[in-house]
Short mmCIF file of C-alpha atoms and ligand atoms in Angstrom, two decimals:
data_model
loop_
_atom_site.label_atom_id
_atom_site.label_comp_id
_atom_site.label_asym_id
_atom_site.label_seq_id
_atom_site.Cartn_x
_atom_site.Cartn_y
_atom_site.Cartn_z
CA MET A 1 -92.80 15.31 6.79
CA ALA A 2 -91.84 15.10 10.43
CA ILE A 3 -88.07 15.28 10.02
CA HIS A 4 -86.71 18.69 9.05
CA ILE A 5 -83.32 19.70 7.70
CA ASP A 6 -81.97 23.18 8.36
CA TYR A 7 -80.16 23.87 5.08
CA ASP A 8 -78.21 26.77 6.54
CA LEU A 9 -76.55 24.37 8.99
CA CYS A 10 -76.30 21.19 6.87
CA THR A 11 -72.80 20.56 5.46
CA GLY A 12 -73.75 17.45 3.46
CA CYS A 13 -71.40 15.27 5.57
CA LYS A 14 -73.56 12.16 4.91
CA ARG A 15 -73.46 10.90 8.52
CA CYS A 16 -77.27 10.86 8.49
CA VAL A 17 -77.26 8.86 5.25
CA LYS A 18 -75.05 6.19 6.82
CA ILE A 19 -77.01 5.89 10.06
CA CYS A 20 -80.48 5.71 8.50
CA PRO A 21 -81.68 2.07 8.64
CA TYR A 22 -84.30 2.72 5.94
CA ASN A 23 -82.21 4.58 3.32
CA GLY A 24 -84.50 7.50 4.01
CA VAL A 25 -81.90 10.26 3.47
CA ASP A 26 -80.05 11.29 0.31
CA VAL A 27 -77.51 14.01 -0.22
CA LYS A 28 -78.27 16.22 -3.22
CA ASP A 29 -76.29 19.30 -4.20
CA GLY A 30 -74.34 19.03 -0.95
CA LYS A 31 -77.40 19.00 1.33
CA ALA A 32 -79.31 16.20 3.07
CA VAL A 33 -82.76 15.51 1.63
CA ILE A 34 -85.38 13.33 3.32
CA ASN A 35 -86.99 10.91 0.87
CA ASP A 36 -90.25 8.92 1.03
CA ARG A 37 -88.58 5.90 2.66
CA CYS A 38 -88.15 7.94 5.86
CA THR A 39 -90.17 6.46 8.75
CA SER A 40 -89.49 9.43 11.07
CA CYS A 41 -87.63 7.07 13.43
CA GLY A 42 -85.31 9.92 14.37
CA ALA A 43 -82.07 7.89 14.18
CA CYS A 44 -80.46 10.67 12.14
CA ILE A 45 -81.15 13.50 14.59
CA ASP A 46 -78.42 12.83 17.16
CA THR A 47 -75.86 11.86 14.55
CA CYS A 48 -75.78 15.31 12.94
CA PRO A 49 -72.73 17.24 14.24
CA GLU A 50 -74.27 20.57 13.12
CA ASN A 51 -77.64 20.01 14.82
CA ALA A 52 -79.21 20.57 11.42
CA ILE A 53 -81.82 17.82 11.80
CA SER A 54 -84.93 18.18 13.92
CA SER A 55 -88.28 16.47 14.31
CA ASP A 56 -91.73 17.77 15.19
CA ILE A 57 -92.89 14.39 16.47
CA LYS A 58 -93.78 14.61 20.13
CA GLU A 59 -92.67 11.75 22.35
CA LYS A 60 -95.65 9.52 23.05
CA GLU A 61 -96.86 9.92 26.60
CA ILE A 62 -96.89 6.79 28.75
CA PRO A 63 -100.36 6.47 30.32
CA ASP A 64 -100.83 5.91 34.04
CA PHE A 65 -101.33 2.16 34.52
CA SER A 66 -101.18 2.11 38.30
CA ASP A 67 -104.63 0.50 38.51
CA PHE A 68 -103.49 -2.51 36.45
CA ARG A 69 -102.41 -5.13 38.97
CA GLY A 70 -101.74 -8.85 39.13
CA ILE A 71 -100.02 -11.52 37.09
CA TRP A 72 -102.30 -13.75 35.05
CA VAL A 73 -101.46 -17.10 33.52
CA PHE A 74 -103.64 -18.74 30.89
CA ALA A 75 -104.32 -22.25 32.25
CA GLU A 76 -104.21 -24.30 29.08
CA GLN A 77 -106.00 -27.61 29.31
CA VAL A 78 -107.08 -30.19 26.77
CA ASP A 79 -109.73 -32.76 27.73
CA GLY A 80 -109.42 -31.68 31.36
CA ILE A 81 -105.67 -32.31 31.49
CA MET A 82 -103.47 -29.36 32.30
CA GLY A 83 -100.68 -28.60 29.84
CA ARG A 84 -97.24 -28.62 31.47
CA VAL A 85 -96.57 -25.12 30.17
CA THR A 86 -99.25 -23.86 32.58
CA ARG A 87 -97.30 -25.23 35.54
CA GLU A 88 -94.12 -23.69 34.15
CA LEU A 89 -95.76 -20.29 33.63
CA LEU A 90 -97.09 -20.39 37.18
CA GLY A 91 -93.53 -21.10 38.35
CA LEU A 92 -92.37 -17.96 36.56
CA GLY A 93 -95.48 -16.08 37.71
CA GLN A 94 -94.62 -16.83 41.35
CA SER A 95 -91.32 -14.96 41.08
CA LEU A 96 -92.83 -12.05 39.13
CA ALA A 97 -95.66 -11.77 41.65
CA ARG A 98 -93.20 -11.78 44.55
CA GLU A 99 -91.06 -9.13 42.97
CA LEU A 100 -93.99 -6.84 42.16
CA ASP A 101 -95.88 -7.67 45.34
CA GLN A 102 -98.95 -8.52 43.26
CA GLU A 103 -101.21 -11.57 43.14
CA LEU A 104 -100.81 -14.54 40.81
CA SER A 105 -103.98 -15.73 39.10
CA ALA A 106 -104.83 -18.46 36.62
CA VAL A 107 -107.45 -18.06 33.91
CA LEU A 108 -109.16 -21.39 33.35
CA LEU A 109 -111.66 -21.88 30.54
CA GLY A 110 -113.44 -25.14 29.74
CA ASN A 111 -116.41 -27.24 30.72
CA ASN A 112 -116.35 -29.39 33.87
CA VAL A 113 -112.81 -28.40 34.68
CA ASP A 114 -113.22 -27.58 38.39
CA HIS A 115 -110.91 -30.50 39.25
CA LEU A 116 -107.95 -28.50 37.92
CA ILE A 117 -108.28 -25.76 40.54
CA GLU A 118 -106.37 -27.75 43.15
CA GLU A 119 -103.46 -28.31 40.75
CA LEU A 120 -103.38 -24.59 39.92
CA ARG A 121 -103.23 -23.78 43.63
CA GLU A 122 -100.39 -26.26 44.19
CA TYR A 123 -98.37 -24.46 41.54
CA GLY A 124 -98.96 -21.05 43.06
CA ALA A 125 -102.27 -19.61 41.76
CA GLN A 126 -103.82 -17.45 44.47
CA ASN A 127 -106.93 -16.86 42.35
CA VAL A 128 -108.57 -18.79 39.57
CA TYR A 129 -110.86 -17.01 37.10
CA LEU A 130 -113.06 -19.93 36.12
CA ALA A 131 -115.19 -19.70 32.98
CA GLN A 132 -117.22 -22.81 32.17
CA HIS A 133 -119.57 -23.22 29.23
CA LYS A 134 -120.33 -25.92 26.68
CA LEU A 135 -118.89 -23.71 23.94
CA LEU A 136 -115.61 -23.70 25.86
CA SER A 137 -115.39 -27.53 26.02
CA SER A 138 -112.74 -27.65 23.32
CA TYR A 139 -110.50 -24.79 22.29
CA GLN A 140 -112.02 -22.49 19.70
CA THR A 141 -110.45 -19.16 18.87
CA ASN A 142 -113.37 -16.77 19.06
CA PRO A 143 -115.15 -17.91 22.22
CA PHE A 144 -111.85 -18.11 24.14
CA ALA A 145 -110.62 -14.74 22.84
CA LYS A 146 -113.99 -13.11 23.62
CA VAL A 147 -114.25 -14.42 27.20
CA ILE A 148 -110.65 -13.58 28.06
CA SER A 149 -110.77 -10.13 26.45
CA GLU A 150 -113.85 -9.25 28.50
CA LEU A 151 -112.17 -10.54 31.65
CA ILE A 152 -109.12 -8.40 31.00
CA VAL A 153 -111.16 -5.26 30.41
CA GLU A 154 -113.08 -5.84 33.64
CA ASN A 155 -110.18 -6.87 35.91
CA LYS A 156 -107.18 -4.98 34.52
CA PRO A 157 -104.26 -7.35 35.06
CA ASN A 158 -100.73 -6.01 34.79
CA ILE A 159 -99.12 -9.02 33.08
CA PHE A 160 -100.71 -11.86 31.11
CA LEU A 161 -98.65 -14.94 30.23
CA ILE A 162 -99.66 -17.59 27.71
CA GLY A 163 -97.84 -20.76 26.60
CA ALA A 164 -96.37 -20.63 23.10
CA THR A 165 -98.22 -23.82 22.20
CA ALA A 166 -100.44 -24.33 19.16
CA ILE A 167 -103.38 -23.03 21.23
CA GLY A 168 -101.47 -20.17 22.83
CA ARG A 169 -100.01 -19.03 19.53
CA ASP A 170 -103.51 -18.82 18.14
CA LEU A 171 -105.12 -17.20 21.17
CA ALA A 172 -102.57 -14.56 22.23
CA PRO A 173 -102.56 -12.48 19.03
CA ARG A 174 -106.37 -12.52 18.92
CA ILE A 175 -106.56 -11.01 22.39
CA SER A 176 -103.78 -8.57 21.65
CA MET A 177 -105.56 -7.44 18.47
CA ARG A 178 -108.97 -7.10 20.13
CA LEU A 179 -107.61 -4.98 22.99
CA ASN A 180 -104.84 -3.23 21.07
CA LEU A 181 -102.14 -4.63 23.35
CA GLY A 182 -98.45 -5.24 22.76
CA LEU A 183 -97.47 -8.91 22.59
CA THR A 184 -94.01 -10.49 22.64
CA ALA A 185 -94.02 -14.03 21.30
CA ASP A 186 -91.72 -16.93 22.21
CA CYS A 187 -89.96 -15.31 25.15
CA THR A 188 -87.09 -17.18 26.75
CA GLU A 189 -86.69 -14.85 29.73
CA LEU A 190 -89.04 -12.50 31.59
CA THR A 191 -87.80 -10.19 34.31
CA ILE A 192 -88.88 -6.98 35.97
CA ASP A 193 -87.17 -3.69 35.12
CA PRO A 194 -85.96 -2.32 38.46
CA ASP A 195 -86.38 1.26 37.20
CA ASP A 196 -90.07 1.27 36.33
CA SER A 197 -91.33 -2.22 37.32
CA SER A 198 -92.28 -3.00 33.73
CA LEU A 199 -91.87 -6.44 32.19
CA LEU A 200 -88.64 -7.04 30.26
CA GLN A 201 -89.44 -9.61 27.60
CA THR A 202 -86.42 -11.33 26.07
CA ARG A 203 -86.61 -13.46 22.95
CA PRO A 204 -84.30 -14.55 20.12
CA ALA A 205 -84.41 -12.22 17.11
CA PHE A 206 -82.95 -12.23 13.60
CA GLY A 207 -83.01 -16.03 13.36
CA GLY A 208 -81.61 -16.46 16.85
CA ASN A 209 -78.44 -14.46 16.21
CA VAL A 210 -79.25 -11.85 18.85
CA MET A 211 -81.41 -11.76 21.95
CA ALA A 212 -83.83 -8.81 21.94
CA THR A 213 -85.33 -7.40 25.13
CA ILE A 214 -88.68 -5.78 24.53
CA LYS A 215 -90.90 -3.55 26.67
CA THR A 216 -94.52 -2.67 26.06
CA PRO A 217 -94.83 0.71 27.79
CA TYR A 218 -97.99 1.95 26.08
CA SER A 219 -100.48 -0.78 26.92
CA ARG A 220 -101.57 -3.07 29.75
CA PRO A 221 -101.58 -5.96 30.41
CA GLN A 222 -98.08 -6.68 29.19
CA MET A 223 -98.57 -9.87 27.19
CA ALA A 224 -95.98 -12.52 26.41
CA THR A 225 -95.97 -16.10 25.18
CA VAL A 226 -93.34 -18.51 26.49
CA ARG A 227 -92.32 -21.79 24.92
CA PRO A 228 -92.91 -25.01 26.86
CA GLY A 229 -89.80 -26.28 28.61
CA VAL A 230 -88.13 -22.90 29.06
CA MET A 231 -89.38 -22.08 32.58
CA GLU A 232 -89.42 -24.34 35.61
CA ALA A 233 -92.61 -25.57 37.26
CA LYS A 234 -92.47 -25.08 41.03
CA LYS A 235 -94.95 -26.46 43.53
CA THR A 236 -95.43 -24.15 46.46
CA ALA A 237 -96.78 -24.61 49.93
CA SER A 238 -97.32 -20.89 50.37
CA VAL A 239 -100.81 -20.82 48.82
CA SER A 240 -103.07 -22.70 51.20
CA GLU A 241 -106.31 -21.48 49.71
CA CYS A 242 -107.17 -20.44 46.23
CA MET A 243 -109.96 -17.94 45.58
CA VAL A 244 -112.21 -19.12 42.76
CA LYS A 245 -113.92 -16.38 40.79
CA ASN A 246 -116.71 -17.96 38.75
CA ILE A 247 -117.31 -16.03 35.56
CA ASP A 248 -120.75 -15.61 34.11
CA VAL A 249 -120.22 -16.66 30.54
CA SER A 250 -122.63 -15.37 27.94
CA LEU A 251 -121.74 -17.10 24.69
CA LEU A 252 -123.97 -17.89 21.76
CA GLU A 253 -123.37 -20.46 19.02
CA LYS A 254 -122.84 -17.59 16.60
CA ASP A 255 -119.95 -16.25 18.72
CA ALA A 256 -117.95 -19.35 17.83
CA LEU A 257 -118.05 -18.70 14.06
CA THR A 258 -116.96 -22.33 13.68
CA LYS A 259 -118.56 -25.58 14.80
CA ILE A 260 -116.59 -28.60 15.95
CA LEU A 261 -118.16 -31.63 14.26
CA GLY A 262 -115.71 -34.12 15.72
CA ILE A 263 -112.14 -34.46 16.91
CA VAL A 264 -110.00 -37.08 15.17
CA ARG A 265 -106.83 -37.95 17.01
CA GLU A 266 -103.75 -38.67 14.95
CA LYS A 267 -102.91 -42.37 15.30
CA GLY A 268 -99.59 -43.44 16.76
CA LYS A 269 -98.50 -39.84 17.31
CA ILE A 270 -95.20 -39.56 19.10
CA ILE A 271 -95.45 -37.90 22.49
CA SER A 272 -94.18 -34.37 22.57
CA LEU A 273 -90.44 -34.07 23.14
CA GLY A 274 -91.18 -31.78 26.04
CA ASP A 275 -92.86 -34.62 27.94
CA ALA A 276 -90.28 -37.31 27.12
CA LYS A 277 -88.34 -38.75 30.07
CA VAL A 278 -85.61 -40.11 27.79
CA ILE A 279 -84.39 -38.52 24.56
CA VAL A 280 -81.92 -40.15 22.20
CA ALA A 281 -80.70 -37.33 19.97
CA GLY A 282 -78.77 -37.63 16.75
CA GLY A 283 -76.46 -35.15 15.09
CA ARG A 284 -74.71 -35.01 11.74
CA GLY A 285 -72.52 -37.85 13.00
CA VAL A 286 -75.34 -40.35 12.32
CA GLY A 287 -74.47 -39.87 8.66
CA SER A 288 -77.87 -40.55 7.09
CA GLU A 289 -81.53 -41.23 7.79
CA GLU A 290 -80.60 -44.91 7.89
CA GLY A 291 -78.01 -44.05 10.53
CA LEU A 292 -80.82 -42.97 12.87
CA LYS A 293 -82.25 -46.51 13.03
CA PRO A 294 -80.06 -47.67 15.95
CA LEU A 295 -81.13 -44.51 17.83
CA PHE A 296 -84.80 -45.42 17.34
CA GLN A 297 -84.05 -48.92 18.63
CA LEU A 298 -82.32 -47.57 21.74
CA ALA A 299 -85.13 -45.06 22.34
CA ASP A 300 -87.65 -47.87 22.01
CA ILE A 301 -85.86 -49.99 24.62
CA LEU A 302 -85.62 -47.03 27.02
CA GLY A 303 -89.20 -45.85 26.39
CA GLY A 304 -87.90 -42.58 24.97
CA GLU A 305 -88.13 -40.37 21.91
CA VAL A 306 -85.69 -39.55 19.12
CA ALA A 307 -84.69 -35.96 18.45
CA GLY A 308 -82.06 -34.26 16.35
CA THR A 309 -79.88 -31.23 15.80
CA ARG A 310 -80.69 -28.60 13.22
CA MET A 311 -78.29 -30.34 10.83
CA VAL A 312 -80.35 -33.51 11.01
CA ILE A 313 -83.57 -31.59 10.39
CA GLU A 314 -82.06 -29.64 7.51
CA GLU A 315 -80.89 -32.90 5.93
CA GLY A 316 -84.50 -34.09 6.15
CA TRP A 317 -83.62 -37.09 8.31
CA LEU A 318 -86.17 -36.07 10.99
CA PRO A 319 -89.22 -33.77 10.90
CA ALA A 320 -88.85 -30.18 12.12
CA GLU A 321 -90.77 -30.74 15.38
CA ARG A 322 -87.95 -33.11 16.44
CA GLN A 323 -85.34 -30.33 16.51
CA VAL A 324 -83.81 -29.50 19.86
CA GLY A 325 -82.16 -26.15 20.40
CA GLN A 326 -82.46 -22.43 20.29
CA THR A 327 -84.66 -22.45 17.21
CA GLY A 328 -86.18 -25.81 18.01
CA GLN A 329 -87.64 -27.26 21.19
CA THR A 330 -86.43 -26.84 24.74
CA VAL A 331 -86.41 -30.19 26.53
CA ARG A 332 -85.88 -31.34 30.10
CA PRO A 333 -85.74 -35.13 30.08
CA GLU A 334 -84.28 -37.27 32.86
CA LEU A 335 -81.78 -38.64 30.34
CA TYR A 336 -80.46 -37.08 27.12
CA ILE A 337 -78.22 -39.27 24.97
CA ALA A 338 -76.40 -37.11 22.42
CA CYS A 339 -75.08 -39.23 19.54
CA GLY A 340 -72.76 -37.66 16.98
CA ILE A 341 -73.58 -34.15 18.18
CA SER A 342 -70.78 -31.59 18.43
CA GLY A 343 -72.56 -29.54 21.11
CA ALA A 344 -72.89 -26.13 19.45
CA ILE A 345 -74.19 -23.42 21.76
CA GLN A 346 -77.48 -23.24 19.82
CA HIS A 347 -78.06 -26.95 20.39
CA ARG A 348 -77.04 -26.83 24.04
CA ALA A 349 -79.55 -24.02 24.64
CA GLY A 350 -82.34 -26.55 24.12
CA MET A 351 -81.05 -29.46 26.23
CA LEU A 352 -79.17 -27.96 29.18
CA GLY A 353 -82.15 -28.57 31.47
CA SER A 354 -81.73 -32.35 31.04
CA ARG A 355 -81.06 -34.13 34.32
CA TYR A 356 -78.36 -36.46 32.96
CA VAL A 357 -76.51 -36.22 29.67
CA ILE A 358 -74.58 -39.00 27.94
CA ALA A 359 -72.51 -37.94 24.94
CA ILE A 360 -71.15 -40.29 22.27
CA ASN A 361 -68.68 -38.71 19.87
CA THR A 362 -65.57 -39.78 17.97
CA ASP A 363 -63.90 -36.45 18.75
CA GLU A 364 -62.78 -36.29 22.37
CA ARG A 365 -62.59 -32.47 22.11
CA ALA A 366 -66.22 -32.08 21.05
CA PRO A 367 -67.87 -29.36 23.21
CA ILE A 368 -70.78 -31.68 24.02
CA PHE A 369 -68.48 -33.44 26.50
CA GLU A 370 -68.34 -30.19 28.54
CA VAL A 371 -72.01 -30.57 29.43
CA ALA A 372 -72.12 -34.37 29.61
CA ASP A 373 -72.32 -36.35 32.85
CA TRP A 374 -70.87 -39.36 31.02
CA GLY A 375 -68.89 -39.26 27.80
CA ILE A 376 -68.11 -42.12 25.43
CA VAL A 377 -65.41 -41.42 22.85
CA GLY A 378 -66.28 -43.75 20.03
CA ASN A 379 -68.20 -44.45 16.86
CA LEU A 380 -71.92 -44.17 17.55
CA HIS A 381 -72.65 -46.87 14.99
CA GLU A 382 -70.83 -49.29 17.30
CA VAL A 383 -71.61 -47.73 20.69
CA VAL A 384 -75.39 -47.31 20.29
CA PRO A 385 -76.12 -50.93 19.23
CA THR A 386 -73.82 -52.12 22.05
CA LEU A 387 -75.83 -50.03 24.54
CA SER A 388 -79.11 -51.40 23.16
CA LYS A 389 -77.84 -54.98 23.40
CA ALA A 390 -76.64 -54.42 26.97
CA MET A 391 -79.97 -52.86 27.95
CA LYS A 392 -81.91 -55.74 26.40
CA GLU A 393 -79.79 -58.33 28.18
CA ARG A 394 -80.17 -56.51 31.47
CA ARG A 395 -83.94 -56.35 31.02
CA ALA A 396 -84.00 -60.07 30.21
CA ARG A 397 -81.99 -60.88 33.34
CA GLN A 398 -84.39 -58.78 35.40
CA GLY A 399 -87.30 -60.56 33.74
CA ALA A 400 -88.77 -57.29 32.51
P1 LIG B 1 -71.76 -31.03 13.68
O1 LIG B 1 -71.42 -29.78 14.37
O2 LIG B 1 -71.25 -31.22 12.30
O3 LIG B 1 -71.23 -32.21 14.61
C1 LIG B 1 -71.22 -33.54 14.25
C2 LIG B 1 -70.48 -34.29 15.34
O4 LIG B 1 -70.56 -35.67 15.09
C3 LIG B 1 -68.98 -33.96 15.41
O5 LIG B 1 -68.66 -33.57 16.73
C4 LIG B 1 -68.29 -35.27 15.05
O6 LIG B 1 -67.09 -35.46 15.79
C5 LIG B 1 -69.33 -36.29 15.45
N1 LIG B 1 -69.27 -37.55 14.71
C6 LIG B 1 -69.09 -37.73 13.37
N2 LIG B 1 -69.19 -39.03 13.08
C7 LIG B 1 -69.41 -39.69 14.24
C8 LIG B 1 -69.60 -41.05 14.58
N3 LIG B 1 -69.61 -42.01 13.66
N4 LIG B 1 -69.81 -41.36 15.88
C9 LIG B 1 -69.83 -40.41 16.84
N5 LIG B 1 -69.64 -39.09 16.57
C10 LIG B 1 -69.45 -38.76 15.29
N6 LIG B 1 -78.55 -26.33 16.03
C11 LIG B 1 -79.38 -27.12 16.72
O7 LIG B 1 -79.09 -28.29 16.95
N7 LIG B 1 -80.57 -26.63 17.19
C12 LIG B 1 -80.97 -25.35 17.00
O8 LIG B 1 -82.07 -24.97 17.43
C13 LIG B 1 -80.09 -24.48 16.28
N8 LIG B 1 -80.40 -23.19 16.10
C14 LIG B 1 -79.52 -22.38 15.46
C15 LIG B 1 -79.79 -21.02 15.34
C16 LIG B 1 -78.88 -20.18 14.71
C17 LIG B 1 -79.20 -18.73 14.58
C18 LIG B 1 -77.69 -20.72 14.18
C19 LIG B 1 -76.68 -19.81 13.53
C20 LIG B 1 -77.40 -22.05 14.30
C21 LIG B 1 -78.30 -22.91 14.93
N9 LIG B 1 -78.04 -24.28 15.06
C22 LIG B 1 -78.88 -25.04 15.78
C23 LIG B 1 -76.88 -24.90 14.38
C24 LIG B 1 -75.68 -25.09 15.30
O9 LIG B 1 -74.91 -23.93 15.30
C25 LIG B 1 -74.82 -26.26 14.83
O10 LIG B 1 -74.43 -26.01 13.50
C26 LIG B 1 -75.51 -27.61 14.89
O11 LIG B 1 -76.09 -27.81 16.16
C27 LIG B 1 -74.48 -28.70 14.64
O12 LIG B 1 -75.17 -29.91 14.51
P2 LIG B 1 -74.43 -31.28 14.72
O13 LIG B 1 -73.85 -31.34 16.09
O14 LIG B 1 -75.40 -32.32 14.31
O15 LIG B 1 -73.31 -31.26 13.60
#
């Protein structure tokens, strides 16, 4: 047992019982007793007014990581097309690199993907670690995790950022596990701690009710995944030349563990909300799944997508991947039309990056109007079809 009670000092005041988050302390016969639920977290030590509690756990020493330098971004691509989250992570990487006075690099894996180097440079990559091999043609967990883990061990980056996409969410924990690194998933903010230059990784916790800021002091690189749409992509003219570091890839079929026999694309799949230029979003005000139909019609006319609030998803009127907000997707369309949405803070968190917002609500005091460029106080079941009709007529007049 690492926590000790000095029974001569203990008065049985129970302060330690109350503070313990694990119910790891009992009071028996007027004295505190540590039970087997104790995790030795030490929360009880400072709370004891008699200094009766002590611990023999030594504070873990923080290793010297001064030789770990550089900010790395995983350049996610599918079929030779760069994912937008890569551009966004490079945008974030530019500011981190500036603040730390370290270089920004992209890690690009694939086969015949040299054409992406120029795009990576435009978005700020000073170096590109380029690994090309036929086993890297399509994403597979083991080959990607192996190549990147070896690269990390050899080059010692300080920070490694990965998109919280389906691929990134699969890849990041594999690397973290292989190299015994800390990993903070789904970050919404990444900044540098002015005191020790470490990465402060902020993400929603406890179902989004609090924002937790996490540090990983005991391992390098500091790894974080970031959801698409949260950071801003920024082209930069400051990188005129990008250094390409070709990696010698030694992969065998057996390293893959799996074999891709074919890739079947889902037919008629809606484009991701993150890429939509126009989003028509419905809230509880639509009233039913049927009530979403006029929104689909308007989205169709505008070439957009339909999304919803958490209420709409919970009612089962739209699938979960259509949810916008703190616990859903973060979107940045040119136009966001909010129909029957009150504008709760958790919803606004996902759509505030929209260029223009139109809100339609029967309640003129609805908070959504505070963030709207144009507000229409009215019944969406009348307003939305009227908008669709007007758009159609306008298109017809323009001969479109
Ligand atoms: P309501 O708040 O009920 O608003 C309905 C609106 O429709 C009202 O303003 C009403 O005036 C209007 N209305 C009614 N009838 C009509 C009509 N015929 N025409 C026009 N307007 C009409 N929410 C999200 O959206 N995304 C999230 O990611 C998310 N994450 C959350 C995380 C946490 C931890 C918590 C606690 C909550 C989260 N929520 C999230 C829920 C959020 O707090 C709100 O409850 C939710 O956004 C409200 O959805 P709503 O606007 O559809 O419904």
